[in-house]
Coordinates of C-alpha atoms in Angstrom, one line a residue:
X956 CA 44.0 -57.4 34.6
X957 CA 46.1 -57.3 31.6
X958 CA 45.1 -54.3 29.1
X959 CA 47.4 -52.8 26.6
X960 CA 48.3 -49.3 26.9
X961 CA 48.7 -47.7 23.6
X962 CA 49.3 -44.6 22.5
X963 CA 46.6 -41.7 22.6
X964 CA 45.0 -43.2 25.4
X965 CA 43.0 -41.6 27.7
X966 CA 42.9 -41.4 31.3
X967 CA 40.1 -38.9 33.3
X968 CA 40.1 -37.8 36.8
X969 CA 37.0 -39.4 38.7
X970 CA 34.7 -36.9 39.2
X971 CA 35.6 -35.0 36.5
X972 CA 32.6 -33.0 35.0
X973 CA 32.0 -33.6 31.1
X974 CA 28.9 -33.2 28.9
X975 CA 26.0 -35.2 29.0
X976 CA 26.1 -35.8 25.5
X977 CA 29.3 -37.9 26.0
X978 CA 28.7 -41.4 27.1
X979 CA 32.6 -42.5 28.0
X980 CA 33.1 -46.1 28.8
X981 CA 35.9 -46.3 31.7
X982 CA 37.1 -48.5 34.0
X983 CA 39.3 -47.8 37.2
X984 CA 42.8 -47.4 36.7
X985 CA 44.2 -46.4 39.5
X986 CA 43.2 -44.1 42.5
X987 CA 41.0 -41.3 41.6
X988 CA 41.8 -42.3 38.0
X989 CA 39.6 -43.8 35.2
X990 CA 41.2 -45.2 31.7
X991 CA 38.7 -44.1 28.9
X992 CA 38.1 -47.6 26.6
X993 CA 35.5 -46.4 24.0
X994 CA 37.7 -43.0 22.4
X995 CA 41.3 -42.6 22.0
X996 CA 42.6 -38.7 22.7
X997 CA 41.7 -37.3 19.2
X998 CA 37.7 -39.0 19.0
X999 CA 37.8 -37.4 22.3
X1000 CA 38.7 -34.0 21.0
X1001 CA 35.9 -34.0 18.6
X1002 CA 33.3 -35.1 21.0
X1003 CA 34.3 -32.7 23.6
X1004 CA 34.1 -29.9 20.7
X1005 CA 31.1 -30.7 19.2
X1006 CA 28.8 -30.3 22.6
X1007 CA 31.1 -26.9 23.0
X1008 CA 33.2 -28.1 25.4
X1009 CA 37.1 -27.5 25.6
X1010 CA 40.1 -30.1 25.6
X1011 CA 42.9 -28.3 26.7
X1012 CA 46.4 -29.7 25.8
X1013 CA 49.0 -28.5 28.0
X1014 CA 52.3 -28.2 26.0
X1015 CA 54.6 -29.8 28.5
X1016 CA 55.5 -33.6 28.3
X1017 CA 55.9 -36.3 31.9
X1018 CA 58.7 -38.4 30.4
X1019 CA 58.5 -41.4 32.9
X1020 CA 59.8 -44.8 33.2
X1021 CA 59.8 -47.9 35.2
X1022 CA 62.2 -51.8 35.1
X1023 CA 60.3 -55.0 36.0
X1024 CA 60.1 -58.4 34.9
X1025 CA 56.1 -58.6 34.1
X1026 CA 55.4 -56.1 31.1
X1027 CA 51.6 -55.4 32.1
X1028 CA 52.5 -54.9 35.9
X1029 CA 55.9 -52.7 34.9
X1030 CA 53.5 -50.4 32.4
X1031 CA 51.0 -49.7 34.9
X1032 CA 53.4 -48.8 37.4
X1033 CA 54.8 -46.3 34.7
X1034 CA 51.4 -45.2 33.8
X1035 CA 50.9 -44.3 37.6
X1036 CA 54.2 -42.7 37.5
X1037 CA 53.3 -40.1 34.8
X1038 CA 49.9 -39.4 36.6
X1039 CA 51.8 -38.4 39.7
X1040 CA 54.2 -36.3 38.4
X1041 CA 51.4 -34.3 36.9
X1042 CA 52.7 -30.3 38.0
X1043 CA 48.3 -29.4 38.9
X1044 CA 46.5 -31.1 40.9
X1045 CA 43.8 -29.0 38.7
X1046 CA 44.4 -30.8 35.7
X1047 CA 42.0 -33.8 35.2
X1048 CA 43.0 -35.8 32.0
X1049 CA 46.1 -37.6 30.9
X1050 CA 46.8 -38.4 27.7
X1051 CA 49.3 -41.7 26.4
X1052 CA 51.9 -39.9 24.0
X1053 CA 54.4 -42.4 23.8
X1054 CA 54.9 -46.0 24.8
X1055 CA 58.7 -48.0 24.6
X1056 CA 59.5 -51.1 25.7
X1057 CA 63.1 -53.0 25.6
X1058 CA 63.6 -56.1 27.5
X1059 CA 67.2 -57.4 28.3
X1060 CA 68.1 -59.9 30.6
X1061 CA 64.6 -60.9 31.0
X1062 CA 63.6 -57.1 32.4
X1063 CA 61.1 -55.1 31.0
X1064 CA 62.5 -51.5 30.2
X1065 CA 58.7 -49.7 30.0
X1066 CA 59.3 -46.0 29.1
X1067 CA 56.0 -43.5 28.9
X1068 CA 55.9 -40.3 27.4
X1069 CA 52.3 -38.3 28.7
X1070 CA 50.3 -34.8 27.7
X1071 CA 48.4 -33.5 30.5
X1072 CA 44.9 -32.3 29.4
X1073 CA 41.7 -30.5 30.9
X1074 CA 38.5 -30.9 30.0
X1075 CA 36.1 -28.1 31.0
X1076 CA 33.0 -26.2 29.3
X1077 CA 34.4 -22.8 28.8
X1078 CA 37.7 -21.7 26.1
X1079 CA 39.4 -20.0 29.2
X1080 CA 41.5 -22.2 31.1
X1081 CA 40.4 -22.5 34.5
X1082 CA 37.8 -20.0 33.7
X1083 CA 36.7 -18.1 37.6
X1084 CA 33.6 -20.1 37.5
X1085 CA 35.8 -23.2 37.8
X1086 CA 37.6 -22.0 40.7
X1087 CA 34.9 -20.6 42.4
X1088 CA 33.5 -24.3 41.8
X1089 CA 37.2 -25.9 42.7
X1090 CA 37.3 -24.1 45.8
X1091 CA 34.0 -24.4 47.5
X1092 CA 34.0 -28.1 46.7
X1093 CA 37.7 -28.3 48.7
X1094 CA 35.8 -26.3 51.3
X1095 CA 33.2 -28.8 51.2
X1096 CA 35.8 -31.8 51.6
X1097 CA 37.9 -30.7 54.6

């Protein structure tokens, strides 16, 4: 599966709540992790705003990067890279910043420069509802 990362790109936690209003075409990207194909991170934005909804954009960046010899396998990997080092496991969007590719000596150089993001219904991030939802879904789980 070859698909081009580009930036302002989208990628959502699975199970991550969003309005019914927005119909998002995804596809699996990697475990517990859906790329977004129909909006890119600012059609998103509006969306998300106009049902009343909040986009949170964290201000720190995941600067990640990854050497291979197959570009598509090499930018995934990095892709998975900056989803990992995402600091909250509360967080549940990643958005593409930055994509940079060099190739020497027949290696791809992929480098990837990522916003975390957070969708969720009220303006206050991680609102109490949210955690009281968070935690008794964890509570649920175990």
């Amino acid at each position: 599966m070859e698909e081009k990362t580009n930036t302002g790109m989208i990628m959502i936690k699975e199970g991550t709540l969003v309005p019914e209003c927005l119909h998002l075409e995804s596809e699996p990207y990697s475990k517990g992790w859906r790329l977004v194909k129909n909006l890119d991170a600012q059609g998103l934005d509006r969306k998300i705003h106009k049902a009343g909804w909040t986009l949170f954009f964290m201000a720190n960046e995941i600067h990640v990067a990854a050497i291979g010899s197959d570009l598509g396998n090499t930018t995934r990997r990095t892709v998975k890279k900056a989803i990992a080092c995402m600091k909250s496991d509360r967080l549940n969007c990643l958005e593409i910043a930055q994509v940079g590719v060099k190739r020497f000596l027949g290696l791809c150089y992929v480098s990837v420069c990522a916003h975390p993001r957070h969708i969720q219904e009220s303006i206050f991030l991680f609102h109490a509802k949210d955690v009281r939802e968070a935690d008794r879904i964890q509570l649920a789980a175990a």
